[in-house]
Structures are given as C-alpha cells and as structure tokens.
Coordinates of C-alpha atoms in Angstrom, one line a residue:
M24 CA 29.0 -49.1 -84.1
Y25 CA 31.5 -46.8 -85.9
R26 CA 32.1 -49.5 -88.5
R27 CA 28.4 -50.0 -89.0
L28 CA 27.9 -46.3 -89.9
I29 CA 31.1 -46.2 -91.9
A30 CA 29.8 -49.1 -94.0
A31 CA 26.5 -47.3 -94.6
N32 CA 28.5 -44.2 -95.7
M33 CA 29.8 -46.1 -98.7
A34 CA 26.3 -46.7 -100.1
G35 CA 27.0 -43.8 -102.6
G36 CA 30.3 -45.2 -103.8
S37 CA 32.1 -48.5 -103.2
V38 CA 29.0 -50.5 -102.4
R39 CA 27.7 -49.9 -105.9
F40 CA 31.0 -51.2 -107.3
A41 CA 31.2 -54.4 -105.3
Q42 CA 30.7 -56.6 -108.4
A43 CA 33.2 -54.5 -110.4
I44 CA 35.8 -54.9 -107.6
A45 CA 35.2 -58.7 -107.3
A46 CA 35.3 -59.2 -111.1
A47 CA 38.7 -57.4 -111.6
H48 CA 41.5 -59.8 -112.5
P49 CA 44.7 -59.2 -114.5
P50 CA 45.2 -60.4 -118.0
R51 CA 48.0 -62.8 -118.7
P52 CA 51.4 -60.9 -118.5
S53 CA 54.0 -60.8 -121.2
A54 CA 57.8 -61.1 -120.8
P55 CA 59.2 -59.8 -117.5
R56 CA 60.7 -56.4 -117.0
G57 CA 62.9 -54.7 -114.4
D58 CA 61.2 -53.6 -111.2
N59 CA 61.4 -49.9 -111.6
D60 CA 61.6 -49.5 -115.4
A61 CA 58.8 -47.7 -117.1
P62 CA 57.5 -49.4 -120.3
E63 CA 59.3 -48.4 -123.4
A64 CA 57.5 -46.0 -125.7
P65 CA 56.1 -47.6 -128.8
D66 CA 57.1 -46.4 -132.3
A67 CA 53.8 -44.5 -132.6
P68 CA 51.5 -43.5 -129.8
R69 CA 48.6 -45.9 -129.3
V70 CA 45.4 -44.1 -128.5
P71 CA 42.7 -46.4 -127.2
A72 CA 39.4 -46.2 -129.0
P73 CA 36.8 -44.4 -127.0
P74 CA 34.4 -46.9 -125.4
A75 CA 30.8 -47.2 -126.6
L76 CA 29.0 -47.3 -123.3
S77 CA 26.0 -49.4 -122.8
A78 CA 22.6 -47.6 -122.6
S79 CA 22.4 -48.5 -118.9
A80 CA 25.8 -47.0 -118.0
D81 CA 24.4 -43.8 -116.5
D82 CA 21.7 -45.6 -114.6
A83 CA 24.4 -47.9 -113.2
L84 CA 26.2 -45.0 -111.7
R85 CA 23.1 -43.1 -110.4
F86 CA 22.5 -43.6 -106.7
P87 CA 18.8 -43.9 -105.9
I88 CA 19.8 -45.2 -102.5
G89 CA 17.4 -47.8 -101.3
D90 CA 15.1 -47.9 -104.3
Q91 CA 14.8 -48.1 -108.0
P92 CA 16.2 -45.5 -110.5
G93 CA 13.9 -42.4 -110.6
I94 CA 12.6 -42.8 -107.1
G95 CA 14.2 -41.0 -104.1
S96 CA 13.7 -38.8 -101.1
N97 CA 11.8 -35.5 -101.3
A98 CA 12.0 -32.5 -99.0
L99 CA 10.4 -29.0 -98.8
A100 CA 10.9 -26.4 -96.1
F101 CA 9.0 -23.1 -95.8
G102 CA 10.2 -20.1 -93.8
A103 CA 8.1 -18.2 -91.3
P104 CA 7.6 -15.2 -93.5
I105 CA 5.3 -17.2 -95.9
T106 CA 3.5 -19.4 -93.4
S107 CA 0.1 -18.6 -92.0
D108 CA 1.2 -18.5 -88.3
H109 CA 4.7 -17.2 -89.1
R110 CA 6.5 -20.4 -88.0
S111 CA 8.8 -22.4 -90.2
I112 CA 7.6 -25.8 -91.4
L113 CA 9.5 -28.9 -92.8
F114 CA 8.3 -31.7 -95.0
G115 CA 10.4 -34.8 -95.2
N116 CA 9.8 -37.9 -97.3
P117 CA 12.9 -40.1 -96.9
H118 CA 13.4 -43.3 -99.0
W119 CA 15.5 -46.0 -97.5
F120 CA 15.1 -49.7 -96.7
W121 CA 12.3 -50.7 -94.5
R122 CA 13.4 -54.4 -94.6
G123 CA 16.6 -56.2 -94.1
P124 CA 19.7 -55.3 -92.0
D125 CA 20.0 -51.7 -93.4
R126 CA 16.4 -50.7 -92.7
F127 CA 15.3 -47.7 -90.7
Y128 CA 13.9 -48.2 -87.2
Q129 CA 12.0 -45.5 -85.4
A130 CA 13.0 -44.4 -82.0
Q131 CA 13.1 -41.7 -79.3
L132 CA 16.2 -41.2 -77.3
T133 CA 16.0 -39.4 -74.0
I134 CA 18.5 -38.7 -71.3
P135 CA 16.9 -36.1 -69.0
G136 CA 18.8 -32.9 -69.2
K137 CA 21.1 -34.1 -71.9
V138 CA 19.2 -35.2 -75.0
N139 CA 15.6 -35.7 -76.2
V140 CA 15.4 -36.6 -79.9
A141 CA 13.1 -38.6 -82.0
G142 CA 13.2 -39.9 -85.6
V143 CA 14.8 -42.9 -87.4
A144 CA 18.1 -44.6 -87.3
F145 CA 19.9 -47.6 -88.9
L146 CA 19.9 -50.9 -87.2
G147 CA 23.0 -51.0 -85.1
V148 CA 23.4 -47.2 -84.8
P149 CA 22.2 -45.8 -81.5
L150 CA 21.7 -42.3 -82.9
I151 CA 18.9 -40.5 -84.7
V152 CA 20.0 -39.8 -88.2
L153 CA 16.9 -38.0 -89.4
G154 CA 14.3 -36.4 -87.0
F155 CA 13.9 -33.7 -84.5
N156 CA 14.6 -32.6 -81.0
E157 CA 13.1 -29.7 -79.0
N158 CA 15.1 -27.1 -81.0
V159 CA 15.6 -28.3 -84.5
A160 CA 14.2 -30.6 -87.1
W161 CA 16.0 -32.0 -90.1
T162 CA 15.6 -34.4 -93.0
H163 CA 17.7 -35.6 -95.9
T164 CA 17.4 -36.3 -99.7
V165 CA 19.9 -38.3 -101.7
S166 CA 22.5 -35.9 -103.2
S167 CA 23.4 -36.0 -106.9
A168 CA 27.0 -35.1 -106.2
R169 CA 29.5 -37.8 -107.0
R170 CA 31.2 -39.4 -104.0
F171 CA 33.8 -41.4 -106.0
G172 CA 36.2 -41.0 -108.9
I173 CA 37.9 -43.3 -111.4
F174 CA 41.5 -43.3 -112.4
Q175 CA 42.8 -44.8 -115.6
L176 CA 46.0 -46.7 -115.1
T177 CA 48.7 -47.1 -117.7
L178 CA 50.2 -50.6 -117.2
D179 CA 53.6 -52.0 -117.6
P180 CA 53.3 -54.3 -120.7
A181 CA 55.4 -56.9 -119.0
D182 CA 53.3 -57.0 -115.8
P183 CA 49.6 -55.9 -115.7
T184 CA 49.8 -55.7 -111.9
R185 CA 52.3 -52.8 -112.2
Y186 CA 51.2 -49.3 -113.2
V187 CA 53.0 -46.1 -114.2
V188 CA 53.0 -42.9 -112.3
D189 CA 55.2 -40.0 -113.5
G190 CA 57.3 -42.4 -115.6
K191 CA 58.0 -45.0 -112.8
T192 CA 56.2 -48.2 -112.3
E193 CA 54.8 -49.3 -108.9
P194 CA 53.1 -52.6 -107.9
M195 CA 49.5 -53.1 -107.1
T196 CA 48.9 -54.6 -103.7
P197 CA 47.2 -58.0 -103.8
V198 CA 44.5 -58.7 -101.3
T199 CA 43.5 -62.3 -100.9
L200 CA 40.0 -63.0 -99.5
S201 CA 38.3 -66.3 -98.7
V202 CA 34.6 -66.8 -98.1
R203 CA 32.4 -69.8 -97.5
A204 CA 29.9 -70.3 -100.3
R205 CA 27.1 -72.8 -100.8
R206 CA 27.3 -75.2 -103.8
A207 CA 24.3 -76.1 -105.9
D208 CA 23.9 -79.3 -103.8
G209 CA 23.7 -77.4 -100.6
S210 CA 27.2 -78.2 -99.4
L211 CA 29.7 -75.5 -98.5
E212 CA 33.1 -74.7 -100.0
T213 CA 35.7 -72.1 -99.5
V214 CA 36.2 -69.7 -102.4
T215 CA 39.4 -67.7 -102.5
R216 CA 39.9 -64.7 -104.7
T217 CA 42.8 -62.2 -105.0
L218 CA 41.8 -58.6 -105.5
F219 CA 44.2 -55.7 -106.2
R220 CA 44.6 -52.3 -104.7
T221 CA 46.5 -49.2 -106.0
R222 CA 47.5 -45.9 -104.5
Y223 CA 44.0 -44.6 -105.6
G224 CA 41.9 -47.6 -104.4
P225 CA 40.8 -51.0 -105.6
V226 CA 41.0 -52.0 -109.3
I227 CA 37.6 -52.3 -110.9
D228 CA 36.3 -54.1 -114.0
L229 CA 33.6 -52.0 -115.8
S230 CA 33.5 -54.1 -118.9
T231 CA 29.7 -54.6 -118.4
M232 CA 29.4 -50.9 -119.4
A233 CA 31.9 -51.2 -122.3
P234 CA 34.6 -53.7 -123.3
A235 CA 37.2 -50.8 -123.3
L236 CA 36.6 -50.4 -119.6
A237 CA 38.0 -53.9 -118.8
W238 CA 41.4 -54.6 -117.3
S239 CA 43.6 -55.1 -120.4
P240 CA 47.4 -55.4 -121.0
Q241 CA 47.4 -51.7 -121.7
H242 CA 45.3 -50.2 -119.0
A243 CA 43.2 -50.8 -115.9
F244 CA 40.9 -48.6 -113.8
A245 CA 40.9 -47.9 -110.1
L246 CA 38.1 -46.6 -107.9
R247 CA 38.5 -44.0 -105.2
D248 CA 35.7 -43.6 -102.7
V249 CA 35.8 -40.3 -100.8
N250 CA 33.9 -41.8 -97.9
A251 CA 36.6 -44.3 -97.3
D252 CA 38.2 -41.6 -95.2
N253 CA 35.0 -40.3 -93.6
V254 CA 34.9 -41.4 -90.0
R255 CA 33.1 -38.3 -88.8
S256 CA 29.4 -39.0 -89.4
F257 CA 28.9 -40.7 -86.0
E258 CA 30.1 -37.6 -84.2
N259 CA 28.1 -35.4 -86.5
F260 CA 24.8 -37.1 -85.7
F261 CA 25.7 -37.4 -82.0
V262 CA 26.1 -33.6 -81.8
W263 CA 23.1 -32.9 -84.1
N264 CA 20.9 -34.9 -81.7
Q265 CA 21.7 -32.3 -79.1
A266 CA 21.7 -29.1 -81.3
R267 CA 20.3 -26.1 -79.5
S268 CA 19.4 -23.9 -82.5
L269 CA 19.4 -23.8 -86.3
N270 CA 22.7 -21.8 -86.1
D271 CA 24.1 -24.5 -83.9
F272 CA 22.9 -27.2 -86.3
M273 CA 24.5 -25.5 -89.4
A274 CA 27.8 -24.9 -87.6
I275 CA 28.0 -28.6 -86.6
Q276 CA 27.5 -29.7 -90.2
K277 CA 30.1 -27.3 -91.5
R278 CA 32.6 -28.4 -88.8
Y279 CA 32.3 -32.1 -89.6
A280 CA 31.4 -32.0 -93.3
A281 CA 30.4 -35.7 -92.8
M282 CA 27.1 -36.3 -94.6
P283 CA 28.1 -39.2 -96.9
F284 CA 25.7 -39.0 -99.8
V285 CA 22.7 -36.8 -98.7
N286 CA 21.5 -33.2 -98.8
T287 CA 20.3 -31.8 -95.5
F288 CA 17.2 -29.6 -94.8
A289 CA 16.6 -28.1 -91.4
I290 CA 14.5 -25.6 -89.5
G291 CA 14.8 -24.3 -85.9
R292 CA 12.5 -23.2 -83.2
N293 CA 11.8 -19.4 -83.2
D294 CA 13.9 -19.1 -86.3
A295 CA 12.2 -17.7 -89.5
R296 CA 14.7 -19.3 -91.8
V297 CA 15.0 -22.6 -93.7
Y298 CA 18.3 -24.3 -94.5
F299 CA 19.7 -26.4 -97.3
G300 CA 23.2 -27.8 -97.5
D301 CA 25.0 -30.5 -99.5
I302 CA 27.8 -30.5 -96.9
G303 CA 29.8 -33.7 -96.9
P304 CA 32.8 -35.4 -98.6
I305 CA 32.9 -34.7 -102.3
P306 CA 36.1 -35.2 -104.3
D307 CA 38.2 -32.1 -104.5
V308 CA 38.3 -32.1 -108.3
P309 CA 37.8 -28.6 -109.7
D310 CA 36.7 -28.4 -113.3
T311 CA 40.2 -27.2 -114.3
L312 CA 41.7 -30.4 -112.9
A313 CA 39.1 -32.6 -114.5
D314 CA 39.7 -30.9 -117.9
A315 CA 43.5 -31.1 -117.7
C316 CA 43.5 -34.8 -116.7
T317 CA 41.2 -36.3 -119.3
T318 CA 42.0 -39.3 -121.6
P319 CA 40.1 -40.4 -124.7
I320 CA 38.4 -43.0 -122.6
S321 CA 37.4 -40.6 -119.9
R322 CA 36.1 -38.1 -122.4
A323 CA 33.8 -40.8 -123.9
F324 CA 32.7 -41.7 -120.4
A325 CA 31.9 -38.1 -119.5
S326 CA 29.7 -37.8 -122.6
R327 CA 27.4 -40.4 -121.1
V328 CA 27.9 -40.2 -117.3
S329 CA 28.2 -36.6 -116.1
G330 CA 30.1 -35.4 -113.1
V331 CA 32.3 -38.4 -112.4
P332 CA 36.0 -37.4 -111.9
F333 CA 37.6 -39.8 -114.5
L334 CA 41.3 -38.9 -114.4
D335 CA 44.7 -39.9 -115.8
G336 CA 46.3 -42.0 -113.1
S337 CA 49.7 -42.0 -114.8
K338 CA 50.3 -38.4 -113.5
S339 CA 50.5 -37.6 -109.8
A340 CA 49.4 -34.0 -110.7
C341 CA 46.0 -35.6 -111.6
A342 CA 45.4 -36.8 -108.0
W343 CA 42.5 -35.2 -106.1
R344 CA 43.6 -31.9 -104.5
V345 CA 44.5 -31.7 -100.8
D346 CA 43.3 -28.4 -99.3
P347 CA 44.2 -27.7 -95.6
A348 CA 40.8 -26.1 -95.2
S349 CA 39.0 -29.4 -95.9
A350 CA 37.7 -31.8 -93.3
Q351 CA 39.7 -34.6 -94.9
P352 CA 42.4 -34.8 -97.6
G353 CA 41.0 -35.1 -101.1
A354 CA 37.6 -33.5 -100.3
L355 CA 36.3 -30.1 -101.3
P356 CA 36.5 -27.5 -98.5
V357 CA 33.1 -26.4 -97.1
D358 CA 33.2 -23.0 -98.7
Q359 CA 33.1 -24.8 -102.1
L360 CA 30.0 -26.9 -101.2
P361 CA 26.4 -25.9 -102.0
S362 CA 24.3 -24.4 -99.2
V363 CA 21.8 -21.7 -98.7
V364 CA 19.7 -20.1 -96.0
R365 CA 16.4 -18.5 -97.0
G366 CA 13.2 -17.0 -95.7
D367 CA 10.9 -18.4 -98.3
Y368 CA 11.4 -22.0 -99.3
V369 CA 14.0 -24.7 -100.2
G370 CA 13.3 -28.1 -101.8
N371 CA 15.0 -31.1 -103.4
F372 CA 13.7 -34.1 -105.2
N373 CA 17.1 -35.8 -106.0
D374 CA 18.2 -33.6 -108.9
S375 CA 21.2 -31.3 -108.1
Y376 CA 21.4 -28.3 -105.8
W377 CA 20.8 -26.1 -108.9
L378 CA 17.1 -25.5 -108.3
T379 CA 17.0 -25.7 -104.5
N380 CA 14.9 -22.6 -104.9
A381 CA 13.4 -22.3 -108.4
N382 CA 13.4 -18.5 -108.2
A383 CA 17.1 -18.2 -107.2
P384 CA 19.1 -21.0 -108.8
L385 CA 22.5 -21.9 -107.2
T386 CA 25.5 -21.9 -109.5
G387 CA 29.3 -21.7 -109.4
Y388 CA 30.2 -25.0 -107.9
P389 CA 32.4 -27.7 -109.6
R390 CA 30.8 -30.3 -111.9
V391 CA 31.5 -33.0 -109.4
A392 CA 29.0 -31.3 -106.9
G393 CA 26.1 -31.7 -109.4
A394 CA 24.9 -30.6 -112.8
T395 CA 23.3 -27.3 -113.6
Q396 CA 21.5 -26.0 -116.7
V397 CA 20.2 -29.5 -117.4
E398 CA 16.7 -31.0 -117.8
Q399 CA 15.0 -31.7 -114.5
S400 CA 13.1 -34.8 -113.5
L401 CA 9.3 -34.7 -113.6
R402 CA 9.4 -35.2 -109.8
T403 CA 11.5 -32.1 -109.4
R404 CA 9.3 -30.1 -111.7
Y405 CA 6.2 -31.3 -109.8
G406 CA 7.8 -30.5 -106.4
H407 CA 8.7 -26.9 -107.2
L408 CA 5.4 -26.2 -108.9
L409 CA 3.6 -27.6 -105.8
A410 CA 5.7 -25.2 -103.7
A411 CA 4.7 -22.3 -105.9
R412 CA 1.1 -23.2 -105.7
L413 CA 1.2 -23.4 -101.9
Q414 CA 2.8 -20.0 -101.7
R415 CA 0.0 -18.4 -103.7
A416 CA -2.5 -19.3 -101.0
P417 CA -4.0 -16.2 -99.3
G418 CA -2.8 -15.8 -95.8
G419 CA 0.2 -18.0 -96.2
I420 CA 0.9 -21.7 -96.1
T421 CA -0.8 -23.8 -93.5
R422 CA 0.2 -27.2 -92.1
D423 CA -3.0 -28.8 -93.3
A424 CA -2.5 -27.4 -96.8
L425 CA 1.0 -28.8 -97.0
E426 CA 0.0 -32.1 -95.6
S427 CA -2.8 -32.4 -98.1
A428 CA -0.7 -31.3 -101.0
V429 CA 2.1 -33.7 -100.5
L430 CA -0.3 -36.7 -100.2
E431 CA -2.0 -35.9 -103.5
T432 CA -1.6 -38.7 -106.1
G433 CA -1.5 -36.6 -109.3
S434 CA 0.9 -37.3 -112.1
M435 CA 3.1 -34.7 -113.7
S436 CA 3.4 -36.7 -116.9
E437 CA -0.4 -36.9 -117.1
Q438 CA -0.8 -33.2 -116.6
L439 CA 1.7 -32.4 -119.3
Y440 CA 1.1 -35.1 -121.9
R441 CA -2.3 -36.9 -121.6
K442 CA -4.1 -34.3 -123.7
P443 CA -1.4 -34.0 -126.4
L444 CA -1.5 -37.8 -126.7
L445 CA -5.3 -37.9 -127.0
D446 CA -5.2 -35.1 -129.6
A447 CA -2.6 -36.9 -131.6
V448 CA -3.6 -40.5 -131.4
C449 CA -7.2 -40.7 -130.2
T450 CA -9.1 -38.8 -132.9
L451 CA -12.4 -39.6 -134.4
N452 CA -10.6 -41.4 -137.2
D453 CA -9.4 -43.9 -134.7
A454 CA -12.9 -44.8 -133.5
Q455 CA -12.6 -48.2 -135.1
S456 CA -8.9 -48.7 -134.6
N457 CA -7.2 -51.2 -132.3
L458 CA -6.5 -48.2 -130.0
R459 CA -10.1 -47.3 -129.4
D460 CA -10.5 -49.0 -126.1
A461 CA -7.2 -47.7 -124.7
C462 CA -8.1 -44.2 -125.8
E463 CA -11.4 -44.4 -124.1
V464 CA -9.8 -45.6 -120.8
L465 CA -7.4 -42.6 -120.8
R466 CA -10.2 -40.1 -121.7
N467 CA -12.1 -41.3 -118.6
W468 CA -9.2 -41.6 -116.2
N469 CA -9.2 -39.1 -113.4
G470 CA -5.5 -38.5 -113.7
T471 CA -4.6 -39.8 -110.3
A472 CA -3.1 -42.9 -108.7
D473 CA -5.9 -43.3 -106.2
I474 CA -6.5 -46.9 -105.3
D475 CA -9.7 -46.9 -107.5
A476 CA -8.2 -44.9 -110.4
R477 CA -8.9 -46.6 -113.7
G478 CA -6.4 -45.9 -116.4
A479 CA -3.3 -45.4 -114.2
N480 CA -1.9 -48.8 -115.0
L481 CA -2.3 -48.2 -118.7
W482 CA -0.6 -44.8 -118.4
D483 CA 2.3 -46.2 -116.5
E484 CA 3.0 -48.7 -119.2
F485 CA 2.6 -46.1 -121.9
W486 CA 4.9 -43.7 -120.2
S487 CA 7.6 -46.3 -119.8
R488 CA 7.7 -46.7 -123.5
V489 CA 7.5 -43.1 -124.4
T490 CA 10.6 -42.2 -122.4
K491 CA 12.7 -44.5 -124.6
I492 CA 12.1 -42.1 -127.6
A493 CA 14.9 -39.7 -128.1
P494 CA 13.9 -36.4 -126.4
E495 CA 15.2 -34.2 -129.2
R496 CA 12.7 -36.0 -131.5
L497 CA 9.8 -36.5 -129.1
F498 CA 9.1 -33.1 -127.6
A499 CA 7.6 -30.1 -129.4
T500 CA 9.5 -27.7 -127.0
S501 CA 13.0 -28.8 -126.1
F502 CA 14.5 -28.1 -122.7
D503 CA 15.4 -24.5 -122.0
P504 CA 17.6 -23.8 -119.0
K505 CA 15.8 -20.4 -118.7
H506 CA 12.5 -22.2 -118.2
P507 CA 13.5 -25.5 -116.4
L508 CA 10.1 -26.1 -114.8
N509 CA 8.2 -25.8 -118.0
T510 CA 10.4 -27.5 -120.5
P511 CA 10.6 -29.9 -122.3
N512 CA 6.9 -29.8 -123.2
G513 CA 4.4 -31.1 -125.7
F514 CA 4.7 -33.9 -128.2
N515 CA 6.1 -33.1 -131.7
I516 CA 3.0 -34.2 -133.5
D517 CA 4.0 -32.4 -136.6
N518 CA 6.4 -35.2 -137.2
P519 CA 4.4 -38.2 -138.5
G520 CA 7.1 -40.6 -137.2
V521 CA 6.5 -39.3 -133.7
V522 CA 2.8 -39.8 -134.0
Q523 CA 3.5 -43.4 -135.1
D524 CA 5.8 -43.9 -132.2
L525 CA 3.0 -42.7 -129.8
R526 CA 0.6 -45.1 -131.4
Q527 CA 3.0 -48.0 -130.9
A528 CA 3.7 -47.0 -127.3
L529 CA 0.0 -46.9 -126.5
G530 CA -0.6 -50.2 -128.3
G531 CA 2.3 -51.8 -126.6
A532 CA 1.1 -50.6 -123.2
A533 CA -2.3 -52.1 -123.8
L534 CA -0.8 -55.5 -124.6
S535 CA 1.6 -55.4 -121.7
L536 CA -1.2 -55.5 -119.1
N537 CA -1.2 -59.3 -119.7
G538 CA -4.9 -59.9 -119.6
F539 CA -5.8 -57.3 -117.0
A540 CA -8.5 -55.0 -118.1
L541 CA -7.3 -51.7 -119.6
D542 CA -9.3 -49.9 -117.0
S543 CA -8.1 -52.1 -114.1
R544 CA -7.9 -50.3 -110.8
A545 CA -4.6 -48.7 -109.8
A546 CA -4.4 -51.2 -106.9
T547 CA -4.3 -54.0 -109.4
S548 CA -1.3 -54.6 -111.7
S549 CA 0.4 -57.5 -113.4
T550 CA 3.8 -55.9 -113.3
P551 CA 5.7 -53.8 -110.7
R552 CA 4.3 -50.3 -110.5
A553 CA 6.1 -47.7 -112.6
T554 CA 5.5 -44.8 -110.2
A555 CA 8.9 -43.4 -110.9
R556 CA 8.6 -43.5 -114.6
A557 CA 5.3 -41.6 -114.8
C558 CA 6.1 -39.5 -111.7
R559 CA 2.7 -40.5 -110.3
C560 CA 3.4 -38.8 -107.1
S561 CA 3.4 -35.6 -105.3
A562 CA 6.5 -35.1 -103.2
A563 CA 5.2 -37.9 -100.9
A564 CA 3.2 -40.7 -102.3
T565 CA 6.0 -42.8 -103.6
N566 CA 6.9 -44.3 -100.3
K567 CA 4.2 -46.4 -98.7
A568 CA 6.3 -48.0 -96.0
I569 CA 4.6 -47.8 -92.6
S570 CA 6.3 -47.8 -89.2
R571 CA 4.8 -47.4 -85.8
S572 CA 6.1 -44.8 -83.4
S573 CA 6.7 -46.1 -79.9
A574 CA 7.0 -42.5 -78.7
R575 CA 3.9 -41.0 -80.2
G576 CA 1.7 -43.9 -81.2
V577 CA 1.4 -42.6 -84.7
R578 CA 1.7 -44.2 -88.1
W579 CA 3.6 -42.4 -90.7
T580 CA 4.9 -42.4 -94.3
T581 CA 5.7 -38.7 -94.4
R582 CA 6.7 -36.2 -91.8
V583 CA 5.5 -32.6 -91.6
I584 CA 7.4 -31.0 -88.8
R585 CA 6.4 -27.7 -87.2
W586 CA 6.7 -26.1 -83.9
N587 CA 3.6 -26.1 -81.6
R588 CA 3.8 -24.7 -78.1
P589 CA 7.2 -24.0 -76.5
G590 CA 9.2 -27.1 -75.5
R591 CA 7.5 -29.5 -77.9
A592 CA 8.0 -30.5 -81.5
T593 CA 5.3 -32.7 -83.2
A594 CA 5.5 -35.0 -86.2
M595 CA 2.3 -34.6 -88.1
C596 CA 1.9 -37.9 -89.9
R597 CA -0.6 -39.7 -92.2
S598 CA -0.5 -43.3 -93.3

C-alpha cells in the first residue's frame, strides 16, 4: 500500500520522464583514463552552444496531472464573514483519472468512535485523499511548483559513464532491467536495457526538446525527483482522515509536508476561516543558489521553461540545500512554502500561489515554488472574477449561488474577444466574403458551451489558432502585473497583419470542422473538444466524469461542501 501511494507521488516528476530515462544511453567512449583522474583542461575553454528548445518544451514539463495541457483542478473556498449564513463553504473540482489503474474511487470509511470520512481515493489506497469528515473538508488542485530538478554533468572524455564533481571523477551506477515485450507477430521476447544512475538520480536524454540536451561525450543530464524521498503521504492522509478541527488539519500538513504535487484547500466546522497551502516536498533551491549554479545550457533552458532548478552538477556546492528544519533532506522547510489563512476567500486554478487571493497577492517565495508577476490563464482569470462577482451579492454568498455559478458554461475567451473579432473581421464589407457564414454563426452564438449551443465548436477551433500568434503582437493591451485579471486584452486591430491573422484563423477554423455545419451543436464535434484552449468553463464544467456515491446515493462531478446541522457534513453535488 505504501509503494502504491509512493508511486503516485511521482506523477509530478519521474513519471513524466520515463521515456527520457529509458532513452538515455552513453555515446561511444574514447581512450581509457585513470580511475580517479579528472579530464585534462583543453587549451581553450569549450562553451557549449545554448540549446534551441522545441516549441513544446514547456508543455512537456508542465504537469496537468490526469488530463491535457491547460485543464486541471479548480478550487474556491469562502470564509464565514462573507457567506449568507456565516458558515464557510468549499468548492472542489478535482481532475484525475476516472479510468484505468490510477483512477479515483469514491468511498466512505467508518470505524465507530475512530473515523468517519468520505470522499475519493486511489485504487489500492485504503485512505480518503480528498473529501470530508465531521470536522473538516478539503480538496486539492495541481501545484505549479517544480517537484524535480536537472543537473548538468561534466563527463570524463575517456569514459562517458564517469562524471566530474569538484575535480574528481566518479562512476555512474549501471542498472540492468529486463522486461517481457510482445513482438509484432504476437510472440513474447525478453528485452534487456542498462540504465544509469548518478549521485543526483537517473541519467535522462532530453534530446527530443533540443539536440544539445542529449547524452554526449562532453555532458549528460541527471534528474532528481524530490518525491523519491517522500514516504510520508500515507501517514498524512491517515491522520487527516481523523482531523478534529481546521487547526488540527493545518498542523498535520505542516508536520508531514507530504503533499506530492498539489495545493490544499480546507475549511473546518465552526471555523470562520479558509485555508490554502502548497505544503509538500519542493526542491530546496533558493534563487541565489539557482543563479550561482547556472550553465549556458541551463540559462537557455530557463528562458523557455521557468522554475526548474537546472544546476551545474560538477560542483558539490550546487547540490540542493539540506536544512535541518525540513521534513526531508533537500526539500524547502515549511516556513518557506506558500500558505495563507483568510476570512474572505482563496482560490486556485492551476496557476501559481501568487493570486490565491486576487486582492492580496502572495510573494517572497523562491522561483521553484511558482512564478509571480506573470500572465495568468484564462481559467484563473475567470475563477477570480467569478469569486468577485459572488462576493458582490447582497446578503453574502449562498450555497445555491455558488453551485449555480461553478456550473455555468460561459467562456472567458468569448467574453473578452468575440466582439473584437467581429468588429475587426466581420464588417459589412465582408458580407460577400468567404467568412460571411462563419461571422453569422458567431454573431448568433449564445456564448456558452451548453449542449445546444451553436457556434461553440467554431469558436474552439478559432481560439486554438489564435493562441499560436505571438502575444506581444496579438493583443492591444499587453499583460500588466498590476492588473493581472484584466490583461492582456483586446486584439491589436490597428496592425493590418494581425487583422489578416484573425481572418486566417477564422477561415481555418471553418475548414477544420470537416464537413460539420458551422453552427453544429456543441455536443457534436469532429475533433476532440478544445475546452481548455478556449477556457469554455467556469471553475467546474471541464470535468464531466460521473461517479456514484455508495454512502449518499448521489451523482457528482463537483463538490460544494458546507456544514449543515452539528455532526454532519454534506456534499452538495450536481451531475
């Protein structure tokens, strides 16, 4: 059971690098050299050319656990001071697998007098990992903090399986694995492969991102997964299932610091506050260490993929720090991890901790914990604007209002950009153009993803093309960190080239429907839905997986938790 949960912990790190680990193999060595001799210095220092990373490099290192890039879990929690009945309320919209061996299953675990908890768990894990008991309720969203790091290794020219640390070479450790594999004719064969480990972790081949990231005679790259040393999550969930109060819940999380790749939101019975914490293993790489241990390759990498600790492995001083206050060696101590307790609201939609509360941004944490002062996703902007709208309601937020709001099927991209598109492209002069029918469909679209909405499919295809245009060229108003929920905004229609790009995007969208009518219903599409691209969702509607609750007999895709009468917590659900 422990191994099952430990394996799941690595979903934010090693699991995503399985192919890179398997593909790593040494180049052919040159002449032999003495065991402990460092390579001789060349006549002139050889500085490797910075890699030109592929366009998909950043997406490859994002961790939309359980789904496609751009889709992820959502959460909102509102404190008692701003609710209609002065009781805290929590909305959770987790995204995880609902099929296969890693799927959620829904359960209630009861031992009279000991534990009474309901929610979801992984197959093979007899604990609730997201849910509620009689005293607390909690949910998770995928954290944007990095849970791994990369070390650039300087190799012995005579032996690419030896690397230099502080002027001395040391050998990599070969690990030979054999598996049974099926041939094309259906018969089985044994495939044997030798992989290599270093003091930092396994050697990886990232040449699919850039040729310079391959294992060469000069350098190789090793992966360190901070969750490889995290064996505490089982105990964390076990004690959480029995938590007696919000204070108890928060203390448990800070004691174990075990959440592997998720943010945590929680509320407690008879407690006016709401809690957010990204409290778990995050590499102990302060910005000063990251800056002091860069290489030309790591600087080029950082320009495309933010927050990943990419360090010089030839210097022991560049290893992750070890702080006695940390829950494990090499992880940030709890007092350097983002968390906040508030009386109004907290929310997250898979961007960083920065705008947990849009009115009081969090700052001051190392880059590895998440980016600040950067453009937010449309889903994040939608979620915080939805929270602001709910808080403006006279008399405070009600459960019904929250449940209704999170199940809306509006589109943030539509709200921001449909009118500018129509104004720029769909003018009277275009009445006879090849865009006429597409323009008419978008004019008549109700702007939602309701099952009968006509125009949603066309908008999805259009938006997937528009997002490929360079943002500094596309938008009339660029991102402003002082106004993160309102920027970027508008199309730069004063630029004729941008107008032409918009025309081409709309025309391409119309053609891509592959024979389906331009005004086909949202329930009909020839291609996978692009909900993430257009952010056609409130904080809830992206996940349509349904599960039956044996405990309550309810069907749910989202959970709105609030406290009813003493001794009972209810999951208010809607399919």
